[in-house]
Coordinates of C-alpha atoms in Angstrom, one line a residue:
Chain A
M52 CA -51.1 -36.4 32.8
S53 CA -53.0 -35.4 35.8
N54 CA -51.6 -38.3 37.7
L55 CA -48.1 -37.2 36.9
F56 CA -48.6 -33.5 37.6
P57 CA -51.6 -33.5 40.0
N58 CA -51.3 -29.8 40.9
V59 CA -50.6 -28.3 37.4
E60 CA -53.5 -26.2 36.0
W61 CA -52.7 -26.3 32.3
D62 CA -54.7 -23.3 31.3
V63 CA -53.0 -21.2 33.9
M64 CA -49.6 -22.6 32.8
L65 CA -50.4 -21.7 29.2
A66 CA -51.4 -18.2 30.2
S67 CA -48.2 -17.8 32.2
T68 CA -46.1 -19.1 29.3
G69 CA -47.9 -16.4 27.2
Q70 CA -47.0 -13.7 29.7
T71 CA -43.3 -14.8 29.8
L72 CA -43.1 -14.8 26.0
Y73 CA -44.8 -11.4 25.9
M74 CA -42.4 -9.9 28.4
T75 CA -39.4 -11.4 26.7
A76 CA -40.4 -10.4 23.2
V77 CA -41.2 -6.7 24.0
A78 CA -38.1 -6.4 26.2
V79 CA -35.9 -8.0 23.5
I80 CA -37.1 -5.6 20.8
A81 CA -36.7 -2.5 23.0
T82 CA -33.3 -3.7 24.3
F83 CA -32.1 -4.3 20.7
V84 CA -33.1 -0.7 19.7
I85 CA -31.8 1.0 22.9
G86 CA -28.8 -1.2 23.2
L87 CA -27.8 -0.7 19.6
F88 CA -28.1 3.1 20.0
L89 CA -26.1 3.1 23.3
G90 CA -23.5 0.7 21.9
L91 CA -23.1 2.9 18.8
A92 CA -22.7 6.0 21.0
L93 CA -20.1 4.2 23.1
F94 CA -18.2 3.0 20.1
L95 CA -18.3 6.2 18.0
T96 CA -17.3 8.5 20.8
G97 CA -14.4 6.2 21.7
K98 CA -10.8 7.0 21.0
G99 CA -9.9 7.2 17.3
N100 CA -13.5 6.8 16.1
L101 CA -15.8 9.0 14.0
W102 CA -17.2 11.1 16.8
E103 CA -14.4 10.9 19.3
N104 CA -15.6 12.8 22.4
R105 CA -14.0 11.9 25.7
F106 CA -16.5 13.6 27.9
F107 CA -19.6 12.0 26.3
N108 CA -17.8 8.7 26.2
V109 CA -17.0 8.7 29.9
I110 CA -20.6 9.7 30.8
T111 CA -22.2 7.1 28.6
A112 CA -19.8 4.4 29.8
G113 CA -20.5 5.4 33.4
I114 CA -24.3 5.1 33.0
V115 CA -24.0 1.8 31.2
N116 CA -21.7 0.4 33.9
I117 CA -23.9 1.5 36.8
F118 CA -27.1 -0.1 35.4
R119 CA -25.2 -3.2 34.3
S120 CA -23.8 -3.7 37.8
I121 CA -27.0 -3.4 39.8
P122 CA -28.4 -6.9 40.5
F123 CA -31.7 -7.2 38.7
I124 CA -33.8 -8.0 41.7
I125 CA -32.6 -4.7 43.3
L126 CA -33.1 -2.8 40.1
I127 CA -36.8 -3.8 40.1
I128 CA -37.2 -2.4 43.6
L129 CA -35.2 0.8 42.8
L130 CA -37.3 1.4 39.8
I131 CA -40.7 1.1 41.5
P132 CA -41.4 4.8 41.6
F133 CA -40.4 5.1 37.9
T134 CA -42.6 2.1 37.0
L135 CA -45.6 3.5 38.9
F136 CA -45.2 6.8 37.1
L137 CA -44.9 5.1 33.7
V138 CA -47.3 2.1 33.9
G139 CA -49.4 3.2 36.9
S140 CA -49.2 -0.2 38.6
M141 CA -46.7 -2.7 39.9
L142 CA -48.7 -5.7 38.8
G143 CA -48.8 -7.5 35.5
A144 CA -46.5 -8.1 32.6
N145 CA -46.3 -4.4 31.5
A146 CA -45.1 -3.4 34.9
A147 CA -42.0 -5.6 34.5
L148 CA -41.0 -4.1 31.2
P149 CA -39.2 -0.9 32.4
A150 CA -37.0 -2.9 34.7
L151 CA -36.3 -5.6 32.1
I152 CA -35.3 -3.1 29.4
I153 CA -33.3 -0.9 31.7
G154 CA -31.5 -3.9 33.1
A155 CA -30.8 -5.5 29.7
A156 CA -30.1 -2.6 27.4
P157 CA -26.7 -1.6 29.0
F158 CA -25.7 -5.2 29.0
Y159 CA -26.4 -5.4 25.3
A160 CA -24.9 -2.0 24.6
R161 CA -21.5 -3.4 25.7
M162 CA -21.9 -6.4 23.4
V163 CA -22.8 -4.0 20.5
E164 CA -19.6 -2.0 21.3
I165 CA -17.5 -5.1 21.2
A166 CA -19.1 -6.2 17.9
L167 CA -18.5 -2.8 16.3
R168 CA -14.9 -2.8 17.5
E169 CA -14.4 -6.1 15.6
V170 CA -15.3 -4.4 12.3
D171 CA -12.1 -4.2 10.2
K172 CA -10.6 -0.7 10.5
G173 CA -9.4 -1.1 6.9
V174 CA -13.0 -1.4 5.6
I175 CA -13.9 1.8 7.4
E176 CA -10.9 3.5 6.0
A177 CA -11.9 2.3 2.5
A178 CA -15.4 3.7 3.0
K179 CA -13.9 7.0 4.0
S180 CA -11.6 7.0 1.0
M181 CA -14.7 6.7 -1.2
G182 CA -16.2 9.9 0.4
S183 CA -18.7 8.2 2.7
S184 CA -20.4 10.4 5.2
N185 CA -20.5 9.3 8.8
A186 CA -24.1 8.2 8.5
Q187 CA -23.2 6.1 5.5
I188 CA -20.4 4.5 7.4
I189 CA -22.7 3.6 10.3
F190 CA -25.6 2.2 8.2
K191 CA -23.7 0.8 5.2
V192 CA -20.6 -0.5 6.9
L193 CA -20.6 -0.7 10.7
I194 CA -24.0 -2.3 11.2
P195 CA -24.1 -4.7 8.3
E196 CA -20.5 -5.8 8.9
S197 CA -21.1 -6.5 12.6
M198 CA -24.6 -8.1 12.1
P199 CA -23.7 -11.7 13.0
A200 CA -22.1 -10.5 16.3
L201 CA -25.1 -8.2 16.9
V202 CA -27.5 -11.1 16.4
S203 CA -25.5 -13.5 18.6
G204 CA -25.3 -10.8 21.2
I205 CA -29.1 -10.3 21.2
T206 CA -29.5 -14.1 21.5
V207 CA -27.4 -14.1 24.7
T208 CA -29.3 -11.1 26.0
S209 CA -32.7 -12.7 25.2
I210 CA -31.8 -15.7 27.2
A211 CA -30.7 -13.5 30.1
L212 CA -34.0 -11.7 29.7
V213 CA -36.0 -14.9 30.1
G214 CA -34.2 -15.3 33.4
Y215 CA -35.0 -11.7 34.4
T216 CA -38.7 -12.3 33.6
A217 CA -38.7 -15.2 36.1
M218 CA -37.3 -12.9 38.7
A219 CA -39.8 -10.2 37.8
G220 CA -42.5 -12.8 38.3
V221 CA -41.6 -13.1 41.9
V222 CA -42.6 -9.5 42.5
G223 CA -45.9 -9.8 40.7
A224 CA -45.3 -9.5 37.0
G225 CA -46.9 -12.9 36.3
G226 CA -45.4 -15.4 33.9
L227 CA -43.6 -18.8 34.5
G228 CA -41.4 -17.4 37.3
D229 CA -44.5 -16.4 39.2
R230 CA -46.0 -19.9 38.8
A231 CA -42.8 -21.6 39.9
F232 CA -42.4 -19.4 42.9
L233 CA -45.9 -18.7 44.2
D234 CA -47.7 -21.9 43.2
G235 CA -44.7 -24.2 43.1
F236 CA -42.3 -23.2 45.8
Q237 CA -44.5 -21.4 48.4
R238 CA -47.3 -24.0 48.2
T239 CA -44.8 -26.9 47.9
Q240 CA -46.3 -28.1 44.7
N241 CA -43.0 -29.4 43.2
D242 CA -44.7 -30.6 40.0
V243 CA -45.7 -27.1 39.2
T244 CA -42.1 -25.8 39.7
F245 CA -40.9 -28.7 37.5
V246 CA -43.3 -28.0 34.6
A247 CA -42.6 -24.2 34.7
T248 CA -38.8 -24.9 34.6
V249 CA -39.1 -27.3 31.7
I250 CA -41.1 -24.7 29.7
I251 CA -38.5 -22.1 30.4
L252 CA -35.8 -24.5 29.3
I253 CA -37.7 -25.1 26.0
I254 CA -38.0 -21.3 25.5
V255 CA -34.3 -20.8 26.1
F256 CA -33.3 -23.7 23.7
L257 CA -35.6 -22.3 21.0
I258 CA -34.1 -18.8 21.3
Q259 CA -30.6 -20.2 21.1
F260 CA -31.5 -22.3 18.1
I261 CA -33.1 -19.4 16.2
G262 CA -30.2 -17.0 17.1
D263 CA -27.6 -19.5 15.9
T264 CA -29.4 -20.2 12.7
I265 CA -29.8 -16.5 11.9
T266 CA -26.1 -15.8 12.8
R267 CA -25.0 -18.6 10.5
R268 CA -27.1 -17.4 7.6
L269 CA -25.8 -13.8 8.0
D270 CA -22.1 -14.7 8.4
K271 CA -20.5 -14.8 4.9
R272 CA -16.9 -14.6 6.2
Chain B
M139 CA 27.7 -18.3 -26.5
A140 CA 26.6 -16.3 -29.4
H141 CA 25.6 -12.6 -29.6
I142 CA 24.1 -11.1 -26.6
Y143 CA 21.2 -9.1 -27.7
L144 CA 19.3 -7.1 -25.2
M145 CA 16.2 -6.2 -27.1
P146 CA 14.3 -3.1 -26.4
F147 CA 11.1 -4.9 -25.7
C148 CA 9.1 -1.9 -24.8
S149 CA 8.1 0.7 -27.3
Y150 CA 7.7 4.2 -26.2
S151 CA 4.2 4.3 -27.5
Q152 CA 3.2 2.1 -24.5
K153 CA 2.8 5.4 -22.8
G154 CA 5.5 7.3 -21.2
I155 CA 2.9 10.0 -21.3
F156 CA 5.1 12.2 -19.1
Y157 CA 7.6 12.3 -22.0
E158 CA 5.2 14.7 -23.7
S159 CA 5.7 16.9 -20.7
E160 CA 5.1 20.2 -22.6
E161 CA 1.5 19.2 -23.1
S162 CA 0.8 17.3 -20.0
S163 CA -0.5 18.9 -16.9
L164 CA 0.3 18.4 -13.2
L165 CA -2.4 16.5 -11.4
I166 CA -0.9 16.2 -8.0
T167 CA 1.4 18.6 -6.3
L168 CA 2.9 18.1 -2.8
D169 CA 4.5 21.2 -1.4
A170 CA 6.7 20.9 1.7
V171 CA 4.4 18.3 3.1
R172 CA 5.2 17.2 6.6
K173 CA 3.5 14.8 9.0
I174 CA 4.5 14.6 12.6
F175 CA 3.0 11.9 14.9
K176 CA 3.0 12.5 18.6
T177 CA 4.0 9.3 20.4
K178 CA 5.0 8.5 23.9
D179 CA 8.6 8.6 22.9
G180 CA 8.2 12.1 21.5
P181 CA 7.3 13.4 18.1
V182 CA 8.0 11.3 15.0
N183 CA 8.6 12.8 11.6
A184 CA 6.7 10.3 9.5
V185 CA 6.9 12.5 6.4
D186 CA 9.5 15.2 6.3
Q187 CA 9.3 18.2 3.9
V188 CA 8.3 16.2 0.8
D189 CA 7.9 18.0 -2.5
L190 CA 6.5 16.0 -5.4
T191 CA 4.7 16.5 -8.6
I192 CA 2.8 13.9 -10.4
E193 CA 1.5 14.4 -13.9
Q194 CA -1.8 13.5 -15.6
G195 CA -1.7 10.0 -16.9
E196 CA 1.5 8.7 -15.4
I197 CA 2.1 5.7 -13.2
F198 CA 4.2 7.1 -10.3
G199 CA 5.8 4.7 -7.8
I200 CA 7.0 5.5 -4.3
I201 CA 9.3 2.8 -2.9
G202 CA 10.8 2.5 0.5
Y203 CA 11.2 0.0 3.3
S204 CA 8.5 -0.3 6.0
G205 CA 8.6 2.7 8.2
A206 CA 9.9 5.0 5.5
G207 CA 6.7 7.1 5.6
K208 CA 5.3 6.0 2.2
S209 CA 2.0 4.8 3.7
T210 CA 1.5 8.1 5.5
L211 CA 2.4 10.0 2.4
I212 CA -0.1 8.2 0.1
R213 CA -2.8 8.7 2.8
M214 CA -2.2 12.4 2.6
L215 CA -3.2 12.4 -1.0
N216 CA -6.8 11.7 0.0
M217 CA -6.6 13.3 3.5
L218 CA -7.0 10.0 5.4
E219 CA -4.0 11.6 7.1
R220 CA -3.9 15.3 7.4
P221 CA -0.5 16.9 6.9
T222 CA 0.9 18.8 9.8
S223 CA 2.1 21.4 7.4
G224 CA 2.5 21.9 3.7
S225 CA -0.1 21.6 1.0
V226 CA -1.5 18.8 -1.1
T227 CA -3.1 19.8 -4.3
V228 CA -5.0 17.2 -6.4
A229 CA -6.8 18.2 -9.6
G230 CA -6.5 21.8 -8.8
K231 CA -7.9 21.6 -5.3
D232 CA -5.9 22.2 -2.2
L233 CA -7.3 19.3 -0.1
S234 CA -6.5 20.7 3.3
T235 CA -8.6 23.8 2.8
L236 CA -11.8 21.9 1.7
S237 CA -14.9 21.7 3.8
K238 CA -16.1 18.3 4.9
N239 CA -18.6 18.1 2.1
E240 CA -16.1 19.3 -0.5
L241 CA -13.6 16.8 0.7
R242 CA -16.1 14.0 0.4
K243 CA -16.8 15.0 -3.2
A244 CA -13.1 15.3 -3.9
R245 CA -12.5 11.8 -2.5
Q246 CA -14.9 10.3 -5.1
E247 CA -12.3 11.4 -7.7
I248 CA -9.4 10.0 -5.7
S249 CA -9.9 6.2 -5.3
M250 CA -7.7 3.9 -3.4
I251 CA -7.0 0.2 -3.3
F252 CA -5.4 -1.6 -0.4
Q253 CA -3.0 -4.3 0.5
H254 CA -5.7 -6.3 2.4
F255 CA -8.4 -5.3 -0.2
N256 CA -10.8 -4.0 2.5
L257 CA -13.9 -5.4 0.9
L258 CA -17.1 -5.6 2.8
W259 CA -17.5 -9.3 3.5
S260 CA -21.3 -8.9 4.0
R261 CA -21.7 -7.8 0.4
T262 CA -21.4 -9.8 -2.8
V263 CA -18.9 -8.8 -5.5
R264 CA -21.6 -6.9 -7.3
E265 CA -22.7 -5.1 -4.1
N266 CA -19.1 -4.3 -3.2
I267 CA -18.6 -2.7 -6.6
A268 CA -21.9 -0.8 -6.2
F269 CA -20.9 0.5 -2.8
P270 CA -19.1 3.7 -4.0
L271 CA -21.9 4.3 -6.4
E272 CA -24.4 4.2 -3.6
I273 CA -22.2 6.6 -1.7
A274 CA -22.2 9.0 -4.6
G275 CA -26.0 8.7 -4.9
V276 CA -26.1 7.1 -8.3
A277 CA -29.6 5.8 -9.3
K278 CA -30.1 2.1 -9.1
A279 CA -30.6 1.4 -12.8
E280 CA -27.4 3.3 -13.6
R281 CA -25.6 1.4 -10.8
L282 CA -26.5 -2.0 -12.2
K283 CA -25.2 -1.0 -15.6
R284 CA -22.0 0.4 -14.3
V285 CA -21.3 -2.6 -12.2
D286 CA -21.7 -4.9 -15.2
E287 CA -19.2 -2.8 -17.1
L288 CA -16.7 -2.8 -14.3
I289 CA -17.0 -6.6 -13.8
K290 CA -16.1 -7.1 -17.4
L291 CA -13.3 -4.5 -17.2
V292 CA -11.5 -6.4 -14.4
G293 CA -12.3 -9.9 -15.7
L294 CA -14.6 -11.1 -13.0
E295 CA -17.5 -12.3 -15.3
G296 CA -19.5 -15.0 -13.5
R297 CA -18.3 -14.1 -10.0
G298 CA -20.7 -11.3 -9.4
E299 CA -22.8 -13.1 -6.9
S300 CA -19.9 -14.5 -4.9
Y301 CA -18.9 -13.3 -1.5
P302 CA -15.4 -12.0 -1.0
S303 CA -14.6 -15.0 1.2
Q304 CA -15.2 -17.3 -1.8
L305 CA -12.6 -15.5 -3.9
S306 CA -8.8 -15.8 -4.2
G307 CA -6.5 -12.9 -3.3
G308 CA -6.1 -11.8 -6.9
Q309 CA -9.8 -11.9 -7.5
K310 CA -10.4 -9.9 -4.3
Q311 CA -8.0 -7.2 -5.5
R312 CA -9.8 -7.2 -8.9
V313 CA -13.0 -6.4 -7.0
G314 CA -11.0 -3.7 -5.1
I315 CA -9.9 -2.2 -8.4
A316 CA -13.4 -2.3 -9.9
R317 CA -14.8 -0.7 -6.8
A318 CA -12.1 2.0 -7.0
L319 CA -12.9 2.7 -10.7
A320 CA -16.7 2.9 -10.2
N321 CA -17.0 6.7 -9.9
N322 CA -14.5 7.4 -12.8
P323 CA -11.8 8.8 -10.6
K324 CA -8.9 11.0 -11.7
V325 CA -6.4 9.2 -9.6
L326 CA -6.0 5.7 -8.3
L327 CA -3.9 5.3 -5.2
C328 CA -2.4 1.9 -4.6
D329 CA -1.4 1.1 -1.1
E330 CA 0.9 -1.9 -1.3
A331 CA -1.8 -3.4 -3.6
T332 CA 0.2 -6.5 -4.5
S333 CA 2.1 -7.1 -1.4
A334 CA -0.3 -9.8 -0.1
L335 CA -0.3 -11.6 -3.4
D336 CA 1.9 -14.4 -4.9
P337 CA 4.3 -13.4 -7.7
K338 CA 2.1 -14.7 -10.5
T339 CA -1.1 -13.0 -9.2
T340 CA 1.0 -9.8 -8.6
D341 CA 1.9 -9.8 -12.3
S342 CA -1.7 -10.2 -13.4
I343 CA -2.8 -7.4 -11.2
L344 CA 0.1 -5.2 -12.4
N345 CA -0.9 -5.9 -16.0
L346 CA -4.5 -4.9 -15.2
L347 CA -3.2 -1.6 -13.7
V348 CA -1.1 -0.9 -16.9
E349 CA -4.1 -1.8 -19.0
I350 CA -6.4 0.6 -17.1
N351 CA -3.7 3.3 -17.2
G352 CA -3.6 2.9 -21.0
K353 CA -7.3 2.5 -21.6
L354 CA -8.6 5.2 -19.3
G355 CA -5.6 7.4 -19.1
L356 CA -6.0 7.1 -15.3
T357 CA -3.2 8.5 -13.2
I358 CA -1.9 5.9 -10.8
V359 CA 0.2 6.5 -7.6
L360 CA 1.5 3.4 -5.9
I361 CA 3.6 2.6 -2.9
T362 CA 5.5 -0.6 -2.6
H363 CA 8.7 -2.1 -1.1
E364 CA 9.3 -4.3 -4.2
M365 CA 11.4 -2.9 -7.0
H366 CA 9.9 -5.5 -9.2
V367 CA 6.6 -3.5 -9.1
I368 CA 8.3 -0.2 -9.9
R369 CA 10.3 -1.8 -12.7
K370 CA 7.2 -3.5 -14.3
I371 CA 4.7 -0.7 -14.4
C372 CA 6.0 2.7 -13.2
H373 CA 7.0 5.6 -15.4
R374 CA 8.6 7.5 -12.6
V375 CA 9.8 6.6 -9.2
A376 CA 10.5 8.3 -5.9
V377 CA 12.6 6.6 -3.2
M378 CA 11.7 7.3 0.4
E379 CA 13.9 6.9 3.5
N380 CA 13.2 8.2 7.0
G381 CA 10.3 10.3 5.8
K382 CA 12.2 12.0 3.0
V383 CA 12.3 11.5 -0.7
V384 CA 15.9 10.9 -1.3
E385 CA 15.9 10.3 -5.0
Q386 CA 13.4 10.5 -7.9
G387 CA 13.2 10.4 -11.6
P388 CA 12.2 8.3 -14.6
V389 CA 12.5 4.6 -13.7
L390 CA 15.1 3.8 -16.3
D391 CA 17.3 6.7 -15.2
V392 CA 17.1 5.6 -11.6
F393 CA 18.0 2.1 -12.7
R394 CA 20.9 3.3 -14.7
H395 CA 22.3 5.8 -12.2
P396 CA 21.1 5.0 -8.7
S397 CA 22.8 7.6 -6.6
E398 CA 21.8 6.7 -3.1
E399 CA 22.8 3.5 -1.3
I400 CA 19.2 2.6 -0.6
T401 CA 18.3 3.0 -4.3
K402 CA 21.2 0.8 -5.3
D403 CA 19.8 -1.8 -2.9
F404 CA 16.4 -1.6 -4.5
V405 CA 17.8 -1.8 -8.0
K406 CA 19.8 -4.9 -7.0
Q407 CA 16.5 -6.6 -6.0
V408 CA 15.7 -6.7 -9.7
T409 CA 19.1 -7.0 -11.4
E410 CA 20.9 -9.4 -9.1
P411 CA 19.5 -12.5 -7.5
E412 CA 20.7 -12.7 -4.0
E413 CA 23.3 -15.4 -4.5
T414 CA 25.1 -13.4 -7.2
T415 CA 27.6 -11.9 -5.0
D416 CA 28.6 -15.2 -3.4
V417 CA 28.9 -16.9 -6.8
I418 CA 31.1 -14.1 -8.2
K419 CA 33.3 -14.0 -5.2
Q420 CA 33.8 -17.7 -5.5
L421 CA 34.8 -17.4 -9.2
A422 CA 37.0 -14.5 -8.6
S423 CA 39.0 -16.2 -5.9
E424 CA 39.5 -19.3 -8.1
K425 CA 41.1 -17.1 -10.8
P426 CA 42.6 -14.1 -9.1
Q427 CA 44.3 -12.8 -12.2
S428 CA 41.0 -12.4 -14.1
K429 CA 38.8 -9.3 -14.0
I430 CA 35.0 -9.4 -13.4
V431 CA 33.1 -6.7 -15.2
Q432 CA 29.5 -5.7 -14.9
L433 CA 27.9 -4.4 -18.1
T434 CA 24.7 -2.5 -17.9
F435 CA 22.6 -2.1 -21.0
V436 CA 19.8 0.4 -21.1
G437 CA 16.8 1.0 -23.2
G438 CA 17.0 1.1 -27.0
R439 CA 20.8 1.2 -27.0
A440 CA 21.1 -2.4 -25.8
E441 CA 21.2 -4.0 -29.2
Q442 CA 24.9 -4.2 -30.2
P443 CA 26.6 -7.5 -29.7
V444 CA 29.3 -6.1 -27.4
V445 CA 30.5 -9.4 -26.0
T446 CA 31.0 -10.9 -29.5
D447 CA 33.0 -7.9 -30.6
V448 CA 35.3 -8.1 -27.6
I449 CA 36.0 -11.8 -28.3
R450 CA 36.8 -11.0 -31.9
K451 CA 38.9 -8.0 -31.3
F452 CA 40.9 -8.9 -28.2
N453 CA 42.8 -12.0 -27.2
V454 CA 40.7 -12.6 -24.1
Q455 CA 38.5 -15.4 -22.8
V456 CA 35.1 -14.3 -21.9
N457 CA 33.1 -16.2 -19.3
I458 CA 29.5 -15.2 -18.8
L459 CA 28.7 -15.5 -15.1
Q460 CA 25.2 -14.1 -15.0
G461 CA 22.9 -12.0 -17.0
K462 CA 19.4 -10.6 -16.6
V463 CA 17.1 -8.4 -18.7
S464 CA 14.4 -6.5 -17.0
Q465 CA 11.7 -4.6 -18.8
T466 CA 10.5 -1.3 -17.6
Q467 CA 7.7 1.0 -18.9
N468 CA 10.4 3.2 -20.5
G469 CA 12.4 0.4 -22.1
A470 CA 14.6 -2.6 -21.3
Y471 CA 17.3 -2.7 -18.8
G472 CA 19.8 -5.4 -18.6
S473 CA 22.9 -6.3 -16.6
L474 CA 25.5 -8.9 -17.4
F475 CA 28.4 -10.1 -15.3
I476 CA 31.4 -11.4 -17.3
Q477 CA 34.8 -12.6 -16.4
L478 CA 37.7 -11.6 -18.6
E479 CA 40.9 -13.7 -18.7
G480 CA 44.0 -12.9 -20.7
A481 CA 47.1 -10.7 -20.7
D482 CA 46.7 -7.5 -18.7
S483 CA 47.0 -5.3 -21.8
E484 CA 44.3 -7.3 -23.7
V485 CA 42.0 -7.2 -20.7
S486 CA 42.3 -3.5 -20.2
G487 CA 42.0 -2.9 -24.0
A488 CA 38.8 -4.9 -23.9
I489 CA 37.5 -2.8 -21.0
N490 CA 38.4 0.4 -22.8
Y491 CA 36.6 -0.8 -25.9
M492 CA 33.5 -1.6 -24.1
N493 CA 33.6 1.7 -22.4
Q494 CA 33.4 3.4 -25.8
Q495 CA 30.3 1.4 -26.7
Q496 CA 26.9 2.4 -25.5
V497 CA 27.0 0.3 -22.4
E498 CA 28.0 1.1 -18.8
V499 CA 31.0 -0.8 -17.7
E500 CA 32.0 -1.3 -14.1
V501 CA 34.9 -3.5 -13.0
V502 CA 33.7 -5.3 -10.0
S503 CA 36.0 -6.1 -7.2
Y504 CA 35.1 -8.2 -4.2
E505 CA 37.6 -8.3 -1.4

């Protein structure tokens, strides 16, 4: 092992993997919640839907589009004051979280909106005809009926987030991106870059596998 | 070619509830109801000044081609569409004046089934049927009990744990019906409920609706473009064209005396197979001296052997071209096409004779 990868410090690599997993996991959970909320807001205030409201819809869509369009590496820099205020430092995994979540949630929100739009209008009409309240339509119809698409959406978002954590690593968040860039690239230790990349690939494949399995289980269509 | 009996298959006890109209009460009243949709090409009058009354316990059919406004009309009976003007009263409540909460309560008594069933694919059959009970806040134990009853009522025993995707169209509609009946509604609205089903499944669903109407005394309002559906289960029918109700009445009366062109077209769907006209034209041109007569037998008066009498009493040859008996909820309805050959005086005598019997006689001419 040490012949093949002379420069790899395995305990450091393990700790970095932990940091990447931690950043990804917390960001995925927060993105899911915030993105679902934003996506619902986008969908419900849209034309012909339960809370149709053109003003609110345009504002929400605008905010979502702005944050979705800013390249992540720039978003990190733009958010430095906000992160300092919130976390108190620009170093470490926690400091990466605000940028990760603010970068990914609008991305996921659009996927949520698309997923909700795919719910059969007839089923919503049926629920209305039975006297459902709007809250009942949201929680008993819209979310359950779009669940497979919501899960495959969060799978795609999670994988994007793994990529974001690597970028956040470059500016001091730690994790596998940090290893690959600082130890691997800048100190020309190609074996370190290689190992970090392989671990990231494994994480991505695992996320995809888990996401696909859950989606398949949920989809009774 | 023996006697032609057209039996009155249907006894009146099979519930022409509306015949006891002195006792029965109005359940649904539409008063000058109008719905205007704003489109890019200007306003469209989807429903135009419709007045209707539907009585407790009857099966009321609304027939029309697509675009006639029937879909909009039925959606105004539960306020899925709000009328632009006019009032819709169901079970004593003027729906357009209700608050949001009152309307939700009222809707639990006005259920609906749909052409494409509109089941939740993420829920099993049992969970789908339980859905309206959850909406109404029924306790879990009660829900389970009610779902069992409903599964039995619609004949879906053993399929409770299946998902809709594992069911056939007919079974899906049965789930739709069970779901619609869960909260013991006063009215069942059927939005083209059999239009996506094959003829055999359509019949089984229609039979189920008649059974439910009889067993529970449930009022059913349905819209369709198939006269077959009207014929088979409705007590009364309204015909819609361009947003207006152009004709309405008991099904048998409408079959007997369709006054509008569109109604005649619909009646033909049931009485004449499409090729009839061609066949008769062909026969008429082969024997230009003969007369072709359409006899219409209606309800309980369809028993006399008219054709046999004609052959005995007049020196004519009778050639039966085509006949069909249809059963409606109010009694049987039959039509028979015959060709009469013989001396002019004998033929006109025969026609006169038939005219005096209790059948409707129409000499058909195809140019």
